[in-house]
Amino acid sequence: MRISKVRGVALVSVLLIVALVAALAWRMITQHQLAVAHTRHFLHGGQARHYALAGEEYARQALFADWEDEETRTIDTLLEEWANPDPGASARAGEAGQGRPPRTLRFEDGEVLVTIADLGGRFNLNALAGPESAENLQRLRRLLEGLALDPMLADAWLDWVDEDAELHEFGAEDGEHLMADEPHRAANAPAADASEMLLATPLAAEDWRRLHPHVTALPLGQLAVNVNTAGEEVLASLAPNLVRAEVRALVESEREFDSVETFTADHPAYGASVGTLAVASEFFEVHVRADILGRVSEIVSTLHRDPTTGELRVIRRREDSPPRQQVEEGP
């Protein structure tokens, strides 16, 4: 009887030990799998980011090649390779490069989409802080009005970027901004990004999405709108007496003006704004989306291309990594 009890205790002890070992083994395996998944997630995320940076470098090379070619060095148009990567696509459509097909670079594990937009075709909001602020204020008002937005928003923006604290008729200085739901002061300096307009004005988010494709904030206090790439709304804001149908016809044409003088000779309505026109650009926006093994990384960079040397440098970069996409795994 005693021997049976001892054997029973021993058997129970063995079973407990086996259960404990099995539980520890299961925990170790689970933790190992989690560690492997976490490492894979981290490595794929880092890989996607590097692919996105490679896409940015690809855009830099395309823009430098455009400058290196003597035939395209002094002008920038929507007919050039950097702006129209698909030879079969129409070179006429698009608002300053918006809505144009991206360059698709495919790899075994994913793809990289690269889009280059000419910021010279947009309205530089910092031009209201420059020497022609009064004239550019009127042009911004016309741009807003053409988009069915309140033209008086331009006055609030002027107060945001000018150096003084003087309140314009429809503007907003510290007194107004400090009473906002999230109190802040007026910048009283050129904007680092066009999105500052959401702070400077009572612009609704949906209205900003309508305005955003037509504006930029460049480190220049002047307008230099590229007439070869600008969209209909921006071009209309520079020639108030021009019929909109004429502006639309201009935008839909294959524009390859080699000088501002040639452009104004063909379109004399822009004569009053000749100082705000250009046929080449220095600033470009590059949007890269890399999707590698289900991990997505996006980069939006602002590049400056030196017109004398062709050197390109990044003056602003915004990175974003959206949540991982759900993908079906095989057995």
Tab-separated table of N, CA and C in Angstrom, residues 95-256:
chain	number	residue	atom	x	y	z
A	95	GLU	N	-2.916	70.017	-63.081
A	95	GLU	CA	-2.774	71.331	-62.477
A	95	GLU	C	-1.395	71.405	-61.844
A	96	ALA	N	-0.475	72.074	-62.524
A	96	ALA	CA	0.887	72.218	-62.011
A	96	ALA	C	1.466	70.864	-61.609
A	97	GLY	N	1.244	69.856	-62.441
A	97	GLY	CA	1.779	68.539	-62.159
A	97	GLY	C	0.860	67.682	-61.319
A	98	GLN	N	-0.275	68.222	-60.838
A	98	GLN	CA	-1.179	67.435	-60.017
A	98	GLN	C	-2.004	66.499	-60.902
A	99	GLY	N	-2.279	65.313	-60.379
A	99	GLY	CA	-3.108	64.376	-61.093
A	99	GLY	C	-2.394	63.673	-62.241
A	100	ARG	N	-1.102	63.867	-62.385
A	100	ARG	CA	-0.360	63.238	-63.458
A	100	ARG	C	0.060	61.845	-63.014
A	101	PRO	N	0.238	60.911	-63.964
A	101	PRO	CA	0.570	59.533	-63.579
A	101	PRO	C	1.950	59.468	-62.928
A	102	PRO	N	2.098	58.692	-61.854
A	102	PRO	CA	3.409	58.572	-61.215
A	102	PRO	C	4.311	57.610	-61.983
A	103	ARG	N	5.572	57.752	-61.765
A	103	ARG	CA	6.521	56.762	-62.264
A	103	ARG	C	6.459	55.557	-61.340
A	104	THR	N	6.253	54.373	-61.889
A	104	THR	CA	6.143	53.158	-61.093
A	104	THR	C	7.395	52.316	-61.261
A	105	LEU	N	8.071	52.069	-60.144
A	105	LEU	CA	9.264	51.225	-60.138
A	105	LEU	C	8.911	49.944	-59.396
A	106	ARG	N	8.863	48.823	-60.111
A	106	ARG	CA	8.436	47.557	-59.517
A	106	ARG	C	9.632	46.675	-59.158
A	107	PHE	N	9.504	46.010	-58.009
A	107	PHE	CA	10.532	45.093	-57.530
A	107	PHE	C	9.873	43.767	-57.189
A	108	GLU	N	10.688	42.783	-56.878
A	108	GLU	CA	10.158	41.460	-56.551
A	108	GLU	C	9.258	41.507	-55.315
A	109	ASP	N	9.610	42.356	-54.353
A	109	ASP	CA	8.879	42.399	-53.092
A	109	ASP	C	7.888	43.562	-52.986
A	110	GLY	N	7.723	44.347	-54.040
A	110	GLY	CA	6.805	45.471	-53.954
A	110	GLY	C	7.029	46.471	-55.065
A	111	GLU	N	6.660	47.736	-54.806
A	111	GLU	CA	6.806	48.774	-55.812
A	111	GLU	C	7.000	50.132	-55.153
A	112	VAL	N	7.547	51.064	-55.942
A	112	VAL	CA	7.752	52.436	-55.496
A	112	VAL	C	7.121	53.357	-56.531
A	113	LEU	N	6.248	54.269	-56.066
A	113	LEU	CA	5.590	55.233	-56.946
A	113	LEU	C	6.216	56.606	-56.703
A	114	VAL	N	6.646	57.257	-57.775
A	114	VAL	CA	7.316	58.552	-57.671
A	114	VAL	C	6.579	59.574	-58.525
A	115	THR	N	6.172	60.676	-57.892
A	115	THR	CA	5.506	61.772	-58.608
A	115	THR	C	6.268	63.064	-58.359
A	116	ILE	N	6.549	63.808	-59.422
A	116	ILE	CA	7.244	65.087	-59.319
A	116	ILE	C	6.292	66.195	-59.750
A	117	ALA	N	6.096	67.179	-58.887
A	117	ALA	CA	5.242	68.331	-59.200
A	117	ALA	C	6.094	69.596	-59.202
A	118	ASP	N	5.804	70.466	-60.134
A	118	ASP	CA	6.527	71.731	-60.242
A	118	ASP	C	5.883	72.768	-59.332
A	119	LEU	N	6.581	73.157	-58.271
A	119	LEU	CA	6.048	74.174	-57.363
A	119	LEU	C	6.080	75.561	-57.984
A	120	GLY	N	6.831	75.713	-59.044
A	120	GLY	CA	6.836	76.985	-59.764
A	120	GLY	C	5.515	77.268	-60.448
A	121	GLY	N	4.684	76.242	-60.589
A	121	GLY	CA	3.385	76.436	-61.200
A	121	GLY	C	2.307	76.799	-60.201
A	122	ARG	N	2.674	76.959	-58.920
A	122	ARG	CA	1.706	77.290	-57.879
A	122	ARG	C	1.916	78.726	-57.392
A	123	PHE	N	0.955	79.189	-56.623
A	123	PHE	CA	1.023	80.544	-56.069
A	123	PHE	C	1.847	80.494	-54.786
A	124	ASN	N	2.933	81.253	-54.743
A	124	ASN	CA	3.799	81.299	-53.563
A	124	ASN	C	3.185	82.218	-52.514
A	125	LEU	N	2.678	81.620	-51.434
A	125	LEU	CA	2.014	82.405	-50.387
A	125	LEU	C	2.956	83.387	-49.705
A	126	ASN	N	4.244	83.098	-49.691
A	126	ASN	CA	5.208	84.007	-49.064
A	126	ASN	C	5.455	85.263	-49.888
A	127	ALA	N	4.892	85.309	-51.086
A	127	ALA	CA	5.042	86.517	-51.900
A	127	ALA	C	4.309	87.703	-51.273
A	128	LEU	N	3.393	87.431	-50.343
A	128	LEU	CA	2.699	88.526	-49.657
A	128	LEU	C	3.588	89.185	-48.619
A	129	ALA	N	4.732	88.575	-48.331
A	129	ALA	CA	5.687	89.180	-47.401
A	129	ALA	C	6.802	89.897	-48.152
A	130	GLY	N	6.730	89.930	-49.478
A	130	GLY	CA	7.767	90.537	-50.288
A	130	GLY	C	7.475	91.973	-50.673
A	131	PRO	N	8.292	92.519	-51.545
A	131	PRO	CA	8.155	93.937	-51.911
A	131	PRO	C	6.881	94.263	-52.677
A	132	GLU	N	6.261	93.284	-53.332
A	132	GLU	CA	5.025	93.527	-54.086
A	132	GLU	C	3.832	92.929	-53.354
A	133	SER	N	3.828	93.057	-52.033
A	133	SER	CA	2.770	92.425	-51.236
A	133	SER	C	1.382	92.950	-51.591
A	134	ALA	N	1.262	94.254	-51.875
A	134	ALA	CA	-0.054	94.823	-52.185
A	134	ALA	C	-0.629	94.203	-53.463
A	135	GLU	N	0.198	94.103	-54.506
A	135	GLU	CA	-0.265	93.511	-55.757
A	135	GLU	C	-0.555	92.023	-55.587
A	136	ASN	N	0.320	91.339	-54.844
A	136	ASN	CA	0.127	89.904	-54.656
A	136	ASN	C	-1.066	89.600	-53.755
A	137	LEU	N	-1.410	90.533	-52.871
A	137	LEU	CA	-2.619	90.376	-52.070
A	137	LEU	C	-3.835	90.311	-52.972
A	138	GLN	N	-3.895	91.195	-53.969
A	138	GLN	CA	-5.017	91.189	-54.906
A	138	GLN	C	-5.037	89.898	-55.725
A	139	ARG	N	-3.855	89.406	-56.089
A	139	ARG	CA	-3.798	88.171	-56.868
A	139	ARG	C	-4.267	86.975	-56.047
A	140	LEU	N	-3.884	86.949	-54.772
A	140	LEU	CA	-4.346	85.860	-53.912
A	140	LEU	C	-5.855	85.935	-53.701
A	141	ARG	N	-6.374	87.137	-53.579
A	141	ARG	CA	-7.831	87.286	-53.459
A	141	ARG	C	-8.530	86.717	-54.692
A	142	ARG	N	-7.981	86.996	-55.866
A	142	ARG	CA	-8.595	86.476	-57.090
A	142	ARG	C	-8.495	84.952	-57.154
A	143	LEU	N	-7.379	84.407	-56.680
A	143	LEU	CA	-7.224	82.953	-56.667
A	143	LEU	C	-8.279	82.315	-55.760
A	144	LEU	N	-8.458	82.881	-54.570
A	144	LEU	CA	-9.450	82.356	-53.635
A	144	LEU	C	-10.863	82.469	-54.216
A	145	GLU	N	-11.149	83.606	-54.817
A	145	GLU	CA	-12.475	83.831	-55.397
A	145	GLU	C	-12.732	82.851	-56.530
A	146	GLY	N	-11.699	82.572	-57.336
A	146	GLY	CA	-11.850	81.626	-58.436
A	146	GLY	C	-12.132	80.219	-57.963
A	147	LEU	N	-11.746	79.919	-56.720
A	147	LEU	CA	-12.006	78.603	-56.131
A	147	LEU	C	-13.254	78.609	-55.264
A	148	ALA	N	-14.045	79.665	-55.378
A	148	ALA	CA	-15.282	79.818	-54.593
A	148	ALA	C	-14.993	79.859	-53.101
A	149	LEU	N	-13.871	80.473	-52.721
A	149	LEU	CA	-13.514	80.663	-51.318
A	149	LEU	C	-13.577	82.146	-50.979
A	150	ASP	N	-13.636	82.463	-49.701
A	150	ASP	CA	-13.733	83.852	-49.260
A	150	ASP	C	-12.441	84.599	-49.601
A	151	PRO	N	-12.485	85.596	-50.478
A	151	PRO	CA	-11.258	86.312	-50.858
A	151	PRO	C	-10.640	87.085	-49.698
A	152	MET	N	-11.425	87.382	-48.648
A	152	MET	CA	-10.893	88.131	-47.515
A	152	MET	C	-9.949	87.292	-46.648
A	153	LEU	N	-9.890	85.992	-46.907
A	153	LEU	CA	-8.916	85.149	-46.214
A	153	LEU	C	-7.493	85.609	-46.526
A	154	ALA	N	-7.339	86.250	-47.682
A	154	ALA	CA	-6.011	86.738	-48.072
A	154	ALA	C	-5.509	87.803	-47.110
A	155	ASP	N	-6.406	88.618	-46.538
A	155	ASP	CA	-5.993	89.658	-45.594
A	155	ASP	C	-5.467	89.041	-44.308
A	156	ALA	N	-6.133	87.997	-43.829
A	156	ALA	CA	-5.657	87.315	-42.629
A	156	ALA	C	-4.294	86.684	-42.881
A	157	TRP	N	-4.103	86.167	-44.095
A	157	TRP	CA	-2.800	85.577	-44.418
A	157	TRP	C	-1.720	86.662	-44.485
A	158	LEU	N	-2.049	87.819	-45.020
A	158	LEU	CA	-1.085	88.914	-45.075
A	158	LEU	C	-0.619	89.288	-43.672
A	159	ASP	N	-1.538	89.371	-42.723
A	159	ASP	CA	-1.162	89.687	-41.346
A	159	ASP	C	-0.299	88.585	-40.733
A	160	TRP	N	-0.464	87.366	-41.208
A	160	TRP	CA	0.319	86.245	-40.677
A	160	TRP	C	1.782	86.317	-41.116
A	161	VAL	N	2.039	86.726	-42.355
A	161	VAL	CA	3.405	86.664	-42.889
A	161	VAL	C	4.134	88.000	-42.861
A	162	ASP	N	3.404	89.127	-42.707
A	162	ASP	CA	4.133	90.400	-42.691
A	162	ASP	C	4.810	90.597	-41.333
A	163	GLU	N	5.780	91.510	-41.288
A	163	GLU	CA	6.607	91.670	-40.084
A	163	GLU	C	5.933	92.480	-38.996
A	164	ASP	N	4.973	93.320	-39.364
A	164	ASP	CA	4.395	94.227	-38.354
A	164	ASP	C	3.183	93.603	-37.669
A	165	ALA	N	2.708	94.275	-36.639
A	165	ALA	CA	1.528	93.837	-35.899
A	165	ALA	C	0.315	94.694	-36.230
A	166	GLU	N	0.411	95.411	-37.354
A	166	GLU	CA	-0.698	96.285	-37.780
A	166	GLU	C	-1.820	95.434	-38.365
A	167	LEU	N	-3.029	95.661	-37.887
A	167	LEU	CA	-4.180	94.874	-38.310
A	167	LEU	C	-4.763	95.444	-39.599
A	168	HIS	N	-4.855	94.606	-40.635
A	168	HIS	CA	-5.489	95.026	-41.871
A	168	HIS	C	-7.007	94.910	-41.748
A	169	GLU	N	-7.707	95.484	-42.699
A	169	GLU	CA	-9.159	95.602	-42.598
A	169	GLU	C	-9.850	94.275	-42.315
A	170	PHE	N	-9.473	93.229	-43.044
A	170	PHE	CA	-10.087	91.919	-42.836
A	170	PHE	C	-9.058	90.923	-42.306
A	171	GLY	N	-8.018	91.424	-41.667
A	171	GLY	CA	-6.928	90.576	-41.218
A	171	GLY	C	-7.105	90.037	-39.813
A	172	ALA	N	-6.013	89.509	-39.259
A	172	ALA	CA	-6.037	88.935	-37.908
A	172	ALA	C	-4.622	88.959	-37.351
A	173	GLU	N	-4.473	89.622	-36.201
A	173	GLU	CA	-3.182	89.642	-35.515
A	173	GLU	C	-3.318	88.891	-34.184
A	174	ASP	N	-2.397	89.126	-33.256
A	174	ASP	CA	-2.374	88.369	-32.003
A	174	ASP	C	-3.713	88.387	-31.268
A	175	GLY	N	-4.389	89.551	-31.248
A	175	GLY	CA	-5.638	89.659	-30.511
A	175	GLY	C	-6.660	88.636	-30.963
A	176	GLU	N	-6.767	88.400	-32.276
A	176	GLU	CA	-7.721	87.439	-32.813
A	176	GLU	C	-7.241	86.006	-32.595
A	177	HIS	N	-5.948	85.773	-32.817
A	177	HIS	CA	-5.420	84.408	-32.696
A	177	HIS	C	-5.430	83.912	-31.251
A	178	LEU	N	-5.241	84.799	-30.301
A	178	LEU	CA	-5.225	84.394	-28.899
A	178	LEU	C	-6.618	84.041	-28.385
A	179	MET	N	-7.642	84.421	-29.120
A	179	MET	CA	-9.002	84.076	-28.731
A	179	MET	C	-9.499	82.810	-29.423
A	180	ALA	N	-8.630	82.151	-30.180
A	180	ALA	CA	-9.011	80.924	-30.873
A	180	ALA	C	-9.178	79.784	-29.871
A	181	ASP	N	-9.798	78.686	-30.314
A	181	ASP	CA	-9.974	77.514	-29.453
A	181	ASP	C	-8.634	76.999	-28.945
A	182	GLU	N	-7.626	77.067	-29.804
A	182	GLU	CA	-6.254	76.733	-29.417
A	182	GLU	C	-5.434	78.020	-29.569
A	183	PRO	N	-5.321	78.814	-28.531
A	183	PRO	CA	-4.671	80.134	-28.636
A	183	PRO	C	-3.242	80.048	-29.160
A	184	HIS	N	-2.900	80.992	-30.026
A	184	HIS	CA	-1.545	81.087	-30.569
A	184	HIS	C	-1.336	82.516	-31.040
A	185	ARG	N	-0.107	82.837	-31.358
A	185	ARG	CA	0.222	84.177	-31.846
A	185	ARG	C	0.439	84.149	-33.358
A	186	ALA	N	0.346	85.304	-33.964
A	186	ALA	CA	0.641	85.423	-35.391
A	186	ALA	C	2.132	85.203	-35.616
A	187	ALA	N	2.478	84.549	-36.706
A	187	ALA	CA	3.886	84.262	-36.984
A	187	ALA	C	4.665	85.537	-37.273
A	188	ASN	N	4.056	86.464	-38.019
A	188	ASN	CA	4.737	87.702	-38.452
A	188	ASN	C	6.077	87.391	-39.102
A	189	ALA	N	6.070	86.340	-39.921
A	189	ALA	CA	7.269	85.903	-40.640
A	189	ALA	C	6.822	85.003	-41.786
A	190	PRO	N	7.636	84.877	-42.828
A	190	PRO	CA	7.275	83.984	-43.933
A	190	PRO	C	6.986	82.564	-43.430
A	191	ALA	N	6.077	81.897	-44.074
A	191	ALA	CA	5.653	80.564	-43.655
A	191	ALA	C	6.674	79.512	-44.062
A	192	ALA	N	6.809	78.501	-43.215
A	192	ALA	CA	7.667	77.357	-43.541
A	192	ALA	C	6.905	76.341	-44.386
A	193	ASP	N	5.576	76.351	-44.265
A	193	ASP	CA	4.760	75.404	-45.019
A	193	ASP	C	3.408	76.058	-45.306
A	194	ALA	N	2.846	75.729	-46.454
A	194	ALA	CA	1.570	76.339	-46.836
A	194	ALA	C	0.446	75.971	-45.879
A	195	SER	N	0.570	74.851	-45.175
A	195	SER	CA	-0.479	74.419	-44.253
A	195	SER	C	-0.651	75.371	-43.073
A	196	GLU	N	0.280	76.316	-42.884
A	196	GLU	CA	0.106	77.320	-41.838
A	196	GLU	C	-1.154	78.153	-42.067
A	197	MET	N	-1.691	78.084	-43.271
A	197	MET	CA	-2.903	78.829	-43.564
A	197	MET	C	-4.063	78.354	-42.699
A	198	LEU	N	-4.006	77.107	-42.239
A	198	LEU	CA	-5.056	76.601	-41.360
A	198	LEU	C	-4.992	77.255	-39.984
A	199	LEU	N	-3.819	77.738	-39.594
A	199	LEU	CA	-3.673	78.488	-38.351
A	199	LEU	C	-3.973	79.960	-38.549
A	200	ALA	N	-3.573	80.472	-39.690
A	200	ALA	CA	-3.654	81.915	-39.929
A	200	ALA	C	-5.054	82.383	-40.281
A	201	THR	N	-5.884	81.494	-40.830
A	201	THR	CA	-7.196	81.882	-41.321
A	201	THR	C	-8.252	80.896	-40.814
A	202	PRO	N	-9.525	81.293	-40.841
A	202	PRO	CA	-10.602	80.363	-40.465
A	202	PRO	C	-10.984	79.435	-41.613
A	203	LEU	N	-10.003	78.932	-42.315
A	203	LEU	CA	-10.231	78.076	-43.472
A	203	LEU	C	-10.617	76.676	-43.011
A	204	ALA	N	-11.728	76.171	-43.515
A	204	ALA	CA	-12.184	74.825	-43.154
A	204	ALA	C	-11.302	73.782	-43.848
A	205	ALA	N	-11.242	72.584	-43.267
A	205	ALA	CA	-10.377	71.532	-43.791
A	205	ALA	C	-10.740	71.170	-45.231
A	206	GLU	N	-12.052	71.089	-45.527
A	206	GLU	CA	-12.457	70.737	-46.891
A	206	GLU	C	-12.106	71.845	-47.880
A	207	ASP	N	-12.137	73.103	-47.432
A	207	ASP	CA	-11.736	74.206	-48.297
A	207	ASP	C	-10.232	74.199	-48.524
A	208	TRP	N	-9.491	73.799	-47.489
A	208	TRP	CA	-8.039	73.717	-47.637
A	208	TRP	C	-7.670	72.650	-48.668
A	209	ARG	N	-8.396	71.545	-48.684
A	209	ARG	CA	-8.105	70.505	-49.669
A	209	ARG	C	-8.340	71.020	-51.088
A	210	ARG	N	-9.278	71.957	-51.245
A	210	ARG	CA	-9.526	72.550	-52.557
A	210	ARG	C	-8.424	73.532	-52.940
A	211	LEU	N	-7.898	74.254	-51.955
A	211	LEU	CA	-6.898	75.282	-52.227
A	211	LEU	C	-5.484	74.709	-52.345
A	212	HIS	N	-5.208	73.682	-51.557
A	212	HIS	CA	-3.838	73.183	-51.410
A	212	HIS	C	-3.106	72.902	-52.727
A	213	PRO	N	-3.740	72.275	-53.738
A	213	PRO	CA	-2.998	71.975	-54.976
A	213	PRO	C	-2.521	73.202	-55.736
A	214	HIS	N	-3.005	74.395	-55.371
A	214	HIS	CA	-2.689	75.604	-56.137
A	214	HIS	C	-1.702	76.533	-55.428
A	215	VAL	N	-1.320	76.212	-54.209
A	215	VAL	CA	-0.462	77.117	-53.437
A	215	VAL	C	0.741	76.372	-52.874
A	216	THR	N	1.754	77.149	-52.519
A	216	THR	CA	2.946	76.624	-51.878
A	216	THR	C	3.540	77.726	-51.019
A	217	ALA	N	4.526	77.371	-50.214
A	217	ALA	CA	5.233	78.368	-49.405
A	217	ALA	C	6.725	78.176	-49.655
A	218	LEU	N	7.285	79.025	-50.493
A	218	LEU	CA	8.691	78.913	-50.879
A	218	LEU	C	9.521	79.951	-50.131
A	219	PRO	N	10.805	79.679	-49.923
A	219	PRO	CA	11.667	80.633	-49.216
A	219	PRO	C	12.060	81.825	-50.088
A	220	LEU	N	11.066	82.382	-50.759
A	220	LEU	CA	11.253	83.560	-51.607
A	220	LEU	C	10.117	84.528	-51.330
A	221	GLY	N	10.396	85.808	-51.376
A	221	GLY	CA	9.360	86.808	-51.152
A	221	GLY	C	8.820	87.366	-52.440
A	222	GLN	N	8.696	86.515	-53.449
A	222	GLN	CA	8.230	86.990	-54.739
A	222	GLN	C	7.486	85.882	-55.470
A	223	LEU	N	6.722	86.283	-56.472
A	223	LEU	CA	6.061	85.323	-57.339
A	223	LEU	C	6.931	85.087	-58.565
A	224	ALA	N	7.040	83.837	-58.960
A	224	ALA	CA	7.738	83.488	-60.192
A	224	ALA	C	6.991	82.302	-60.791
A	225	VAL	N	5.793	82.563	-61.287
A	225	VAL	CA	4.899	81.508	-61.762
A	225	VAL	C	5.354	81.016	-63.128
A	226	ASN	N	5.600	79.721	-63.229
A	226	ASN	CA	6.004	79.124	-64.497
A	226	ASN	C	4.775	78.972	-65.388
A	227	VAL	N	4.727	79.752	-66.463
A	227	VAL	CA	3.544	79.749	-67.336
A	227	VAL	C	3.432	78.460	-68.140
A	228	ASN	N	4.492	77.665	-68.169
A	228	ASN	CA	4.453	76.387	-68.883
A	228	ASN	C	3.813	75.277	-68.064
A	229	THR	N	3.717	75.455	-66.747
A	229	THR	CA	3.212	74.383	-65.883
A	229	THR	C	2.075	74.807	-64.966
A	230	ALA	N	1.803	76.097	-64.857
A	230	ALA	CA	0.767	76.572	-63.938
A	230	ALA	C	-0.618	76.106	-64.377
A	231	GLY	N	-1.480	75.919	-63.387
A	231	GLY	CA	-2.845	75.498	-63.658
A	231	GLY	C	-3.761	76.666	-63.969
A	232	GLU	N	-4.986	76.346	-64.296
A	232	GLU	CA	-5.957	77.354	-64.735
A	232	GLU	C	-6.226	78.404	-63.660
A	233	GLU	N	-6.426	77.985	-62.410
A	233	GLU	CA	-6.779	78.931	-61.359
A	233	GLU	C	-5.655	79.928	-61.093
A	234	VAL	N	-4.415	79.448	-61.069
A	234	VAL	CA	-3.278	80.341	-60.807
A	234	VAL	C	-3.097	81.314	-61.958
A	235	LEU	N	-3.169	80.830	-63.180
A	235	LEU	CA	-3.013	81.720	-64.335
A	235	LEU	C	-4.140	82.742	-64.402
A	236	ALA	N	-5.344	82.343	-64.027
A	236	ALA	CA	-6.466	83.280	-64.036
A	236	ALA	C	-6.279	84.386	-63.008
A	237	SER	N	-5.632	84.079	-61.883
A	237	SER	CA	-5.430	85.088	-60.839
A	237	SER	C	-4.434	86.160	-61.268
A	238	LEU	N	-3.621	85.880	-62.276
A	238	LEU	CA	-2.611	86.837	-62.735
A	238	LEU	C	-3.109	87.734	-63.854
A	239	ALA	N	-4.241	87.404	-64.442
A	239	ALA	CA	-4.790	88.202	-65.549
A	239	ALA	C	-6.281	88.396	-65.314
A	240	PRO	N	-6.668	89.395	-64.506
A	240	PRO	CA	-8.075	89.561	-64.124
A	240	PRO	C	-9.004	89.884	-65.272
A	241	ASN	N	-8.476	90.438	-66.351
A	241	ASN	CA	-9.339	90.836	-67.466
A	241	ASN	C	-9.449	89.769	-68.548
A	242	LEU	N	-8.818	88.634	-68.318
A	242	LEU	CA	-8.838	87.570	-69.320
A	242	LEU	C	-10.057	86.672	-69.092
A	243	VAL	N	-10.760	86.352	-70.160
A	243	VAL	CA	-11.923	85.470	-70.082
A	243	VAL	C	-11.457	84.068	-69.679
A	244	ARG	N	-12.219	83.444	-68.765
A	244	ARG	CA	-11.798	82.143	-68.257
A	244	ARG	C	-11.627	81.105	-69.367
A	245	ALA	N	-12.443	81.173	-70.403
A	245	ALA	CA	-12.319	80.218	-71.510
A	245	ALA	C	-10.958	80.325	-72.190
A	246	GLU	N	-10.418	81.546	-72.258
A	246	GLU	CA	-9.106	81.736	-72.860
A	246	GLU	C	-8.013	81.128	-71.976
A	247	VAL	N	-8.161	81.277	-70.657
A	247	VAL	CA	-7.196	80.670	-69.739
A	247	VAL	C	-7.237	79.151	-69.860
A	248	ARG	N	-8.440	78.601	-69.950
A	248	ARG	CA	-8.591	77.154	-70.059
A	248	ARG	C	-7.948	76.645	-71.348
A	249	ALA	N	-8.130	77.385	-72.433
A	249	ALA	CA	-7.522	76.979	-73.696
A	249	ALA	C	-5.995	77.012	-73.599
A	250	LEU	N	-5.477	77.995	-72.870
A	250	LEU	CA	-4.030	78.083	-72.679
A	250	LEU	C	-3.515	76.874	-71.909
A	251	VAL	N	-4.209	76.516	-70.840
A	251	VAL	CA	-3.781	75.389	-70.011
A	251	VAL	C	-3.854	74.078	-70.783
A	252	GLU	N	-4.826	73.928	-71.645
A	252	GLU	CA	-4.995	72.689	-72.392
A	252	GLU	C	-4.058	72.586	-73.594
A	253	SER	N	-3.335	73.664	-73.883
A	253	SER	CA	-2.390	73.635	-75.000
A	253	SER	C	-1.060	73.034	-74.554
A	254	GLU	N	-0.250	72.647	-75.514
A	254	GLU	CA	1.086	72.121	-75.211
A	254	GLU	C	2.037	73.310	-75.084
A	255	ARG	N	2.210	73.767	-73.872
A	255	ARG	CA	2.972	74.994	-73.614
A	255	ARG	C	4.469	74.728	-73.587
A	256	GLU	N	5.201	75.404	-74.455
A	256	GLU	CA	6.666	75.314	-74.490
A	256	GLU	C	7.253	76.707	-74.727
